[in-house]
């Protein structure tokens, strides 16, 4: 069960890598009239559900959680919500890579925290350490570190050419 859970935790990262490195292929696969960011969001939600099910399969839930759970989970989710609030679906789901124009954002947490969506997600994962074995939290967190590294090297010439219907 541990290997299956580990695979489940890592499941989305090859998909994200492929989208980041081959945005035109995704736009072509989505076809005319379909928003590639919306399609990515839908696939990402399914993959996120698989990740969460993988964690639940190895978790030992108990109540009440330790005191560190509340601030880590609250601030982590605040960062994730704030990123989505500022960037919207297209900004959160690689809209720039799919040829969309996303406004530059400097409000908090941008300009203060590098990659706030991943920092928030890692904080939320660490909050669950009392329930989930460390190696799964570490594996998922390393996936986010990989994505931060990958996304730090954005080549404008590799963006998709068109998202118009």
JSON list of N, CA, C and O in Angstrom, two decimals, residues 58-100:
[
{"chain": "A", "resi": 58, "resn": "UNK", "atom": "N", "xyz": [-2.94, 6.22, 4.05]},
{"chain": "A", "resi": 58, "resn": "UNK", "atom": "CA", "xyz": [-1.84, 5.94, 4.98]},
{"chain": "A", "resi": 58, "resn": "UNK", "atom": "C", "xyz": [-1.95, 6.78, 6.26]},
{"chain": "A", "resi": 58, "resn": "UNK", "atom": "O", "xyz": [-1.07, 6.71, 7.12]},
{"chain": "A", "resi": 59, "resn": "UNK", "atom": "N", "xyz": [-3.01, 7.55, 6.38]},
{"chain": "A", "resi": 59, "resn": "UNK", "atom": "CA", "xyz": [-3.17, 8.45, 7.53]},
{"chain": "A", "resi": 59, "resn": "UNK", "atom": "C", "xyz": [-3.76, 7.72, 8.73]},
{"chain": "A", "resi": 59, "resn": "UNK", "atom": "O", "xyz": [-4.47, 6.72, 8.59]},
{"chain": "A", "resi": 60, "resn": "UNK", "atom": "N", "xyz": [-3.45, 8.23, 9.89]},
{"chain": "A", "resi": 60, "resn": "UNK", "atom": "CA", "xyz": [-4.05, 7.79, 11.15]},
{"chain": "A", "resi": 60, "resn": "UNK", "atom": "C", "xyz": [-4.68, 9.03, 11.79]},
{"chain": "A", "resi": 60, "resn": "UNK", "atom": "O", "xyz": [-4.03, 9.78, 12.50]},
{"chain": "A", "resi": 61, "resn": "UNK", "atom": "N", "xyz": [-5.96, 9.22, 11.49]},
{"chain": "A", "resi": 61, "resn": "UNK", "atom": "CA", "xyz": [-6.63, 10.43, 11.95]},
{"chain": "A", "resi": 61, "resn": "UNK", "atom": "C", "xyz": [-6.98, 10.33, 13.44]},
{"chain": "A", "resi": 61, "resn": "UNK", "atom": "O", "xyz": [-7.35, 9.27, 13.93]},
{"chain": "A", "resi": 62, "resn": "UNK", "atom": "N", "xyz": [-6.84, 11.45, 14.12]},
{"chain": "A", "resi": 62, "resn": "UNK", "atom": "CA", "xyz": [-7.19, 11.53, 15.53]},
{"chain": "A", "resi": 62, "resn": "UNK", "atom": "C", "xyz": [-7.64, 12.96, 15.82]},
{"chain": "A", "resi": 62, "resn": "UNK", "atom": "O", "xyz": [-7.35, 13.87, 15.06]},
{"chain": "A", "resi": 63, "resn": "UNK", "atom": "N", "xyz": [-8.36, 13.11, 16.92]},
{"chain": "A", "resi": 63, "resn": "UNK", "atom": "CA", "xyz": [-8.85, 14.43, 17.30]},
{"chain": "A", "resi": 63, "resn": "UNK", "atom": "C", "xyz": [-8.52, 14.68, 18.74]},
{"chain": "A", "resi": 63, "resn": "UNK", "atom": "O", "xyz": [-8.60, 13.75, 19.54]},
{"chain": "A", "resi": 64, "resn": "UNK", "atom": "N", "xyz": [-8.16, 15.81, 19.17]},
{"chain": "A", "resi": 64, "resn": "UNK", "atom": "CA", "xyz": [-7.95, 17.05, 18.44]},
{"chain": "A", "resi": 64, "resn": "UNK", "atom": "C", "xyz": [-6.57, 17.07, 17.79]},
{"chain": "A", "resi": 64, "resn": "UNK", "atom": "O", "xyz": [-5.66, 16.35, 18.22]},
{"chain": "A", "resi": 65, "resn": "UNK", "atom": "N", "xyz": [-6.41, 17.88, 16.77]},
{"chain": "A", "resi": 65, "resn": "UNK", "atom": "CA", "xyz": [-5.09, 18.00, 16.15]},
{"chain": "A", "resi": 65, "resn": "UNK", "atom": "C", "xyz": [-4.15, 18.77, 17.07]},
{"chain": "A", "resi": 65, "resn": "UNK", "atom": "O", "xyz": [-4.60, 19.49, 17.97]},
{"chain": "A", "resi": 66, "resn": "UNK", "atom": "N", "xyz": [-2.85, 18.65, 16.85]},
{"chain": "A", "resi": 66, "resn": "UNK", "atom": "CA", "xyz": [-1.91, 19.43, 17.66]},
{"chain": "A", "resi": 66, "resn": "UNK", "atom": "C", "xyz": [-2.09, 20.93, 17.39]},
{"chain": "A", "resi": 66, "resn": "UNK", "atom": "O", "xyz": [-2.63, 21.33, 16.36]},
{"chain": "A", "resi": 67, "resn": "UNK", "atom": "N", "xyz": [-1.63, 21.74, 18.31]},
{"chain": "A", "resi": 67, "resn": "UNK", "atom": "CA", "xyz": [-1.83, 23.19, 18.20]},
{"chain": "A", "resi": 67, "resn": "UNK", "atom": "C", "xyz": [-1.20, 23.78, 16.95]},
{"chain": "A", "resi": 67, "resn": "UNK", "atom": "O", "xyz": [-1.72, 24.75, 16.41]},
{"chain": "A", "resi": 68, "resn": "UNK", "atom": "N", "xyz": [-0.09, 23.22, 16.47]},
{"chain": "A", "resi": 68, "resn": "UNK", "atom": "CA", "xyz": [0.55, 23.79, 15.28]},
{"chain": "A", "resi": 68, "resn": "UNK", "atom": "C", "xyz": [-0.30, 23.60, 14.03]},
{"chain": "A", "resi": 68, "resn": "UNK", "atom": "O", "xyz": [-0.09, 24.27, 13.02]},
{"chain": "A", "resi": 69, "resn": "UNK", "atom": "N", "xyz": [-1.26, 22.69, 14.07]},
{"chain": "A", "resi": 69, "resn": "UNK", "atom": "CA", "xyz": [-2.11, 22.43, 12.91]},
{"chain": "A", "resi": 69, "resn": "UNK", "atom": "C", "xyz": [-2.86, 23.69, 12.47]},
{"chain": "A", "resi": 69, "resn": "UNK", "atom": "O", "xyz": [-2.89, 24.02, 11.29]},
{"chain": "A", "resi": 70, "resn": "UNK", "atom": "N", "xyz": [-3.49, 24.37, 13.42]},
{"chain": "A", "resi": 70, "resn": "UNK", "atom": "CA", "xyz": [-4.38, 25.48, 13.09]},
{"chain": "A", "resi": 70, "resn": "UNK", "atom": "C", "xyz": [-3.69, 26.65, 12.39]},
{"chain": "A", "resi": 70, "resn": "UNK", "atom": "O", "xyz": [-4.16, 27.08, 11.34]},
{"chain": "A", "resi": 71, "resn": "UNK", "atom": "N", "xyz": [-2.58, 27.19, 12.92]},
{"chain": "A", "resi": 71, "resn": "UNK", "atom": "CA", "xyz": [-1.96, 28.31, 12.21]},
{"chain": "A", "resi": 71, "resn": "UNK", "atom": "C", "xyz": [-1.35, 27.90, 10.86]},
{"chain": "A", "resi": 71, "resn": "UNK", "atom": "O", "xyz": [-1.43, 28.66, 9.90]},
{"chain": "A", "resi": 72, "resn": "UNK", "atom": "N", "xyz": [-0.75, 26.71, 10.80]},
{"chain": "A", "resi": 72, "resn": "UNK", "atom": "CA", "xyz": [-0.17, 26.28, 9.52]},
{"chain": "A", "resi": 72, "resn": "UNK", "atom": "C", "xyz": [-1.26, 26.08, 8.46]},
{"chain": "A", "resi": 72, "resn": "UNK", "atom": "O", "xyz": [-1.11, 26.53, 7.32]},
{"chain": "A", "resi": 73, "resn": "UNK", "atom": "N", "xyz": [-2.32, 25.40, 8.81]},
{"chain": "A", "resi": 73, "resn": "UNK", "atom": "CA", "xyz": [-3.40, 25.14, 7.85]},
{"chain": "A", "resi": 73, "resn": "UNK", "atom": "C", "xyz": [-4.08, 26.46, 7.47]},
{"chain": "A", "resi": 73, "resn": "UNK", "atom": "O", "xyz": [-4.34, 26.71, 6.29]},
{"chain": "A", "resi": 74, "resn": "UNK", "atom": "N", "xyz": [-4.35, 27.30, 8.44]},
{"chain": "A", "resi": 74, "resn": "UNK", "atom": "CA", "xyz": [-5.05, 28.57, 8.15]},
{"chain": "A", "resi": 74, "resn": "UNK", "atom": "C", "xyz": [-4.21, 29.47, 7.25]},
{"chain": "A", "resi": 74, "resn": "UNK", "atom": "O", "xyz": [-4.72, 29.98, 6.24]},
{"chain": "A", "resi": 75, "resn": "UNK", "atom": "N", "xyz": [-2.94, 29.66, 7.58]},
{"chain": "A", "resi": 75, "resn": "UNK", "atom": "CA", "xyz": [-2.12, 30.55, 6.75]},
{"chain": "A", "resi": 75, "resn": "UNK", "atom": "C", "xyz": [-1.83, 29.92, 5.39]},
{"chain": "A", "resi": 75, "resn": "UNK", "atom": "O", "xyz": [-1.82, 30.61, 4.37]},
{"chain": "A", "resi": 76, "resn": "UNK", "atom": "N", "xyz": [-1.62, 28.61, 5.36]},
{"chain": "A", "resi": 76, "resn": "UNK", "atom": "CA", "xyz": [-1.39, 27.93, 4.08]},
{"chain": "A", "resi": 76, "resn": "UNK", "atom": "C", "xyz": [-2.58, 28.07, 3.15]},
{"chain": "A", "resi": 76, "resn": "UNK", "atom": "O", "xyz": [-2.44, 28.38, 1.96]},
{"chain": "A", "resi": 77, "resn": "UNK", "atom": "N", "xyz": [-3.78, 27.87, 3.67]},
{"chain": "A", "resi": 77, "resn": "UNK", "atom": "CA", "xyz": [-4.97, 28.00, 2.85]},
{"chain": "A", "resi": 77, "resn": "UNK", "atom": "C", "xyz": [-5.26, 29.46, 2.49]},
{"chain": "A", "resi": 77, "resn": "UNK", "atom": "O", "xyz": [-5.74, 29.75, 1.40]},
{"chain": "A", "resi": 78, "resn": "UNK", "atom": "N", "xyz": [-4.92, 30.37, 3.40]},
{"chain": "A", "resi": 78, "resn": "UNK", "atom": "CA", "xyz": [-5.05, 31.80, 3.08]},
{"chain": "A", "resi": 78, "resn": "UNK", "atom": "C", "xyz": [-4.18, 32.15, 1.88]},
{"chain": "A", "resi": 78, "resn": "UNK", "atom": "O", "xyz": [-4.63, 32.85, 0.96]},
{"chain": "A", "resi": 79, "resn": "UNK", "atom": "N", "xyz": [-2.92, 31.66, 1.87]},
{"chain": "A", "resi": 79, "resn": "UNK", "atom": "CA", "xyz": [-2.03, 31.95, 0.74]},
{"chain": "A", "resi": 79, "resn": "UNK", "atom": "C", "xyz": [-2.60, 31.38, -0.55]},
{"chain": "A", "resi": 79, "resn": "UNK", "atom": "O", "xyz": [-2.61, 32.06, -1.59]},
{"chain": "A", "resi": 80, "resn": "UNK", "atom": "N", "xyz": [-3.10, 30.15, -0.51]},
{"chain": "A", "resi": 80, "resn": "UNK", "atom": "CA", "xyz": [-3.68, 29.54, -1.71]},
{"chain": "A", "resi": 80, "resn": "UNK", "atom": "C", "xyz": [-4.90, 30.31, -2.20]},
{"chain": "A", "resi": 80, "resn": "UNK", "atom": "O", "xyz": [-5.05, 30.57, -3.40]},
{"chain": "A", "resi": 81, "resn": "UNK", "atom": "N", "xyz": [-5.77, 30.70, -1.27]},
{"chain": "A", "resi": 81, "resn": "UNK", "atom": "CA", "xyz": [-6.95, 31.47, -1.64]},
{"chain": "A", "resi": 81, "resn": "UNK", "atom": "C", "xyz": [-6.57, 32.82, -2.22]},
{"chain": "A", "resi": 81, "resn": "UNK", "atom": "O", "xyz": [-7.12, 33.25, -3.23]},
{"chain": "A", "resi": 82, "resn": "UNK", "atom": "N", "xyz": [-5.59, 33.47, -1.61]},
{"chain": "A", "resi": 82, "resn": "UNK", "atom": "CA", "xyz": [-5.16, 34.80, -2.06]},
{"chain": "A", "resi": 82, "resn": "UNK", "atom": "C", "xyz": [-4.56, 34.75, -3.47]},
{"chain": "A", "resi": 82, "resn": "UNK", "atom": "O", "xyz": [-4.82, 35.63, -4.29]},
{"chain": "A", "resi": 83, "resn": "UNK", "atom": "N", "xyz": [-3.76, 33.72, -3.74]},
{"chain": "A", "resi": 83, "resn": "UNK", "atom": "CA", "xyz": [-3.19, 33.57, -5.08]},
{"chain": "A", "resi": 83, "resn": "UNK", "atom": "C", "xyz": [-4.31, 33.41, -6.11]},
{"chain": "A", "resi": 83, "resn": "UNK", "atom": "O", "xyz": [-4.31, 34.07, -7.15]},
{"chain": "A", "resi": 84, "resn": "UNK", "atom": "N", "xyz": [-5.28, 32.57, -5.81]},
{"chain": "A", "resi": 84, "resn": "UNK", "atom": "CA", "xyz": [-6.39, 32.37, -6.73]},
{"chain": "A", "resi": 84, "resn": "UNK", "atom": "C", "xyz": [-7.22, 33.64, -6.88]},
{"chain": "A", "resi": 84, "resn": "UNK", "atom": "O", "xyz": [-7.65, 33.99, -7.97]},
{"chain": "A", "resi": 85, "resn": "UNK", "atom": "N", "xyz": [-7.41, 34.35, -5.77]},
{"chain": "A", "resi": 85, "resn": "UNK", "atom": "CA", "xyz": [-8.17, 35.60, -5.80]},
{"chain": "A", "resi": 85, "resn": "UNK", "atom": "C", "xyz": [-7.49, 36.64, -6.69]},
{"chain": "A", "resi": 85, "resn": "UNK", "atom": "O", "xyz": [-8.14, 37.34, -7.46]},
{"chain": "A", "resi": 86, "resn": "UNK", "atom": "N", "xyz": [-6.16, 36.73, -6.61]},
{"chain": "A", "resi": 86, "resn": "UNK", "atom": "CA", "xyz": [-5.42, 37.73, -7.39]},
{"chain": "A", "resi": 86, "resn": "UNK", "atom": "C", "xyz": [-5.25, 37.33, -8.85]},
{"chain": "A", "resi": 86, "resn": "UNK", "atom": "O", "xyz": [-5.29, 38.18, -9.73]},
{"chain": "A", "resi": 87, "resn": "UNK", "atom": "N", "xyz": [-5.01, 36.05, -9.11]},
{"chain": "A", "resi": 87, "resn": "UNK", "atom": "CA", "xyz": [-4.68, 35.62, -10.47]},
{"chain": "A", "resi": 87, "resn": "UNK", "atom": "C", "xyz": [-5.84, 35.00, -11.22]},
{"chain": "A", "resi": 87, "resn": "UNK", "atom": "O", "xyz": [-5.83, 34.95, -12.45]},
{"chain": "A", "resi": 88, "resn": "UNK", "atom": "N", "xyz": [-6.83, 34.50, -10.52]},
{"chain": "A", "resi": 88, "resn": "UNK", "atom": "CA", "xyz": [-7.93, 33.81, -11.18]},
{"chain": "A", "resi": 88, "resn": "UNK", "atom": "C", "xyz": [-7.50, 32.46, -11.72]},
{"chain": "A", "resi": 88, "resn": "UNK", "atom": "O", "xyz": [-6.37, 32.01, -11.54]},
{"chain": "A", "resi": 89, "resn": "UNK", "atom": "N", "xyz": [-8.42, 31.81, -12.39]},
{"chain": "A", "resi": 89, "resn": "UNK", "atom": "CA", "xyz": [-8.16, 30.47, -12.92]},
{"chain": "A", "resi": 89, "resn": "UNK", "atom": "C", "xyz": [-7.03, 30.48, -13.95]},
{"chain": "A", "resi": 89, "resn": "UNK", "atom": "O", "xyz": [-6.14, 29.64, -13.92]},
{"chain": "A", "resi": 90, "resn": "UNK", "atom": "N", "xyz": [-7.06, 31.44, -14.86]},
{"chain": "A", "resi": 90, "resn": "UNK", "atom": "CA", "xyz": [-6.05, 31.48, -15.91]},
{"chain": "A", "resi": 90, "resn": "UNK", "atom": "C", "xyz": [-4.65, 31.71, -15.34]},
{"chain": "A", "resi": 90, "resn": "UNK", "atom": "O", "xyz": [-3.67, 31.14, -15.81]},
{"chain": "A", "resi": 91, "resn": "UNK", "atom": "N", "xyz": [-4.55, 32.54, -14.31]},
{"chain": "A", "resi": 91, "resn": "UNK", "atom": "CA", "xyz": [-3.25, 32.80, -13.72]},
{"chain": "A", "resi": 91, "resn": "UNK", "atom": "C", "xyz": [-2.75, 31.65, -12.88]},
{"chain": "A", "resi": 91, "resn": "UNK", "atom": "O", "xyz": [-1.55, 31.38, -12.81]},
{"chain": "A", "resi": 92, "resn": "UNK", "atom": "N", "xyz": [-3.66, 30.95, -12.24]},
{"chain": "A", "resi": 92, "resn": "UNK", "atom": "CA", "xyz": [-3.29, 29.82, -11.39]},
{"chain": "A", "resi": 92, "resn": "UNK", "atom": "C", "xyz": [-2.97, 28.60, -12.23]},
{"chain": "A", "resi": 92, "resn": "UNK", "atom": "O", "xyz": [-2.07, 27.83, -11.90]},
{"chain": "A", "resi": 93, "resn": "UNK", "atom": "N", "xyz": [-3.69, 28.41, -13.32]},
{"chain": "A", "resi": 93, "resn": "UNK", "atom": "CA", "xyz": [-3.52, 27.22, -14.14]},
{"chain": "A", "resi": 93, "resn": "UNK", "atom": "C", "xyz": [-2.84, 27.54, -15.47]},
{"chain": "A", "resi": 93, "resn": "UNK", "atom": "O", "xyz": [-3.38, 27.29, -16.54]},
{"chain": "A", "resi": 94, "resn": "UNK", "atom": "N", "xyz": [-1.64, 28.10, -15.40]},
{"chain": "A", "resi": 94, "resn": "UNK", "atom": "CA", "xyz": [-0.70, 28.25, -16.53]},
{"chain": "A", "resi": 94, "resn": "UNK", "atom": "C", "xyz": [-1.25, 29.04, -17.71]},
{"chain": "A", "resi": 94, "resn": "UNK", "atom": "O", "xyz": [-0.83, 28.81, -18.84]},
{"chain": "A", "resi": 95, "resn": "UNK", "atom": "N", "xyz": [-2.15, 29.98, -17.46]},
{"chain": "A", "resi": 95, "resn": "UNK", "atom": "CA", "xyz": [-2.70, 30.77, -18.56]},
{"chain": "A", "resi": 95, "resn": "UNK", "atom": "C", "xyz": [-1.63, 31.45, -19.39]},
{"chain": "A", "resi": 95, "resn": "UNK", "atom": "O", "xyz": [-1.74, 31.53, -20.62]},
{"chain": "A", "resi": 96, "resn": "UNK", "atom": "N", "xyz": [-0.57, 31.95, -18.75]},
{"chain": "A", "resi": 96, "resn": "UNK", "atom": "CA", "xyz": [0.52, 32.61, -19.48]},
{"chain": "A", "resi": 96, "resn": "UNK", "atom": "C", "xyz": [1.15, 31.63, -20.47]},
{"chain": "A", "resi": 96, "resn": "UNK", "atom": "O", "xyz": [1.45, 31.99, -21.61]},
{"chain": "A", "resi": 97, "resn": "UNK", "atom": "N", "xyz": [1.33, 30.39, -20.06]},
{"chain": "A", "resi": 97, "resn": "UNK", "atom": "CA", "xyz": [1.94, 29.38, -20.93]},
{"chain": "A", "resi": 97, "resn": "UNK", "atom": "C", "xyz": [1.04, 29.05, -22.11]},
{"chain": "A", "resi": 97, "resn": "UNK", "atom": "O", "xyz": [1.49, 28.58, -23.14]},
{"chain": "A", "resi": 98, "resn": "UNK", "atom": "N", "xyz": [-0.28, 29.27, -21.94]},
{"chain": "A", "resi": 98, "resn": "UNK", "atom": "CA", "xyz": [-1.23, 28.97, -23.00]},
{"chain": "A", "resi": 98, "resn": "UNK", "atom": "C", "xyz": [-1.57, 30.18, -23.85]},
{"chain": "A", "resi": 98, "resn": "UNK", "atom": "O", "xyz": [-2.54, 30.20, -24.57]},
{"chain": "A", "resi": 99, "resn": "UNK", "atom": "N", "xyz": [-0.76, 31.23, -23.77]},
{"chain": "A", "resi": 99, "resn": "UNK", "atom": "CA", "xyz": [-0.92, 32.39, -24.64]},
{"chain": "A", "resi": 99, "resn": "UNK", "atom": "C", "xyz": [-1.84, 33.46, -24.12]},
{"chain": "A", "resi": 99, "resn": "UNK", "atom": "O", "xyz": [-2.19, 34.38, -24.85]},
{"chain": "A", "resi": 100, "resn": "UNK", "atom": "N", "xyz": [-2.25, 33.39, -22.86]},
{"chain": "A", "resi": 100, "resn": "UNK", "atom": "CA", "xyz": [-3.13, 34.41, -22.31]},
{"chain": "A", "resi": 100, "resn": "UNK", "atom": "C", "xyz": [-2.30, 35.53, -21.69]},
{"chain": "A", "resi": 100, "resn": "UNK", "atom": "O", "xyz": [-1.17, 35.33, -21.29]}
]
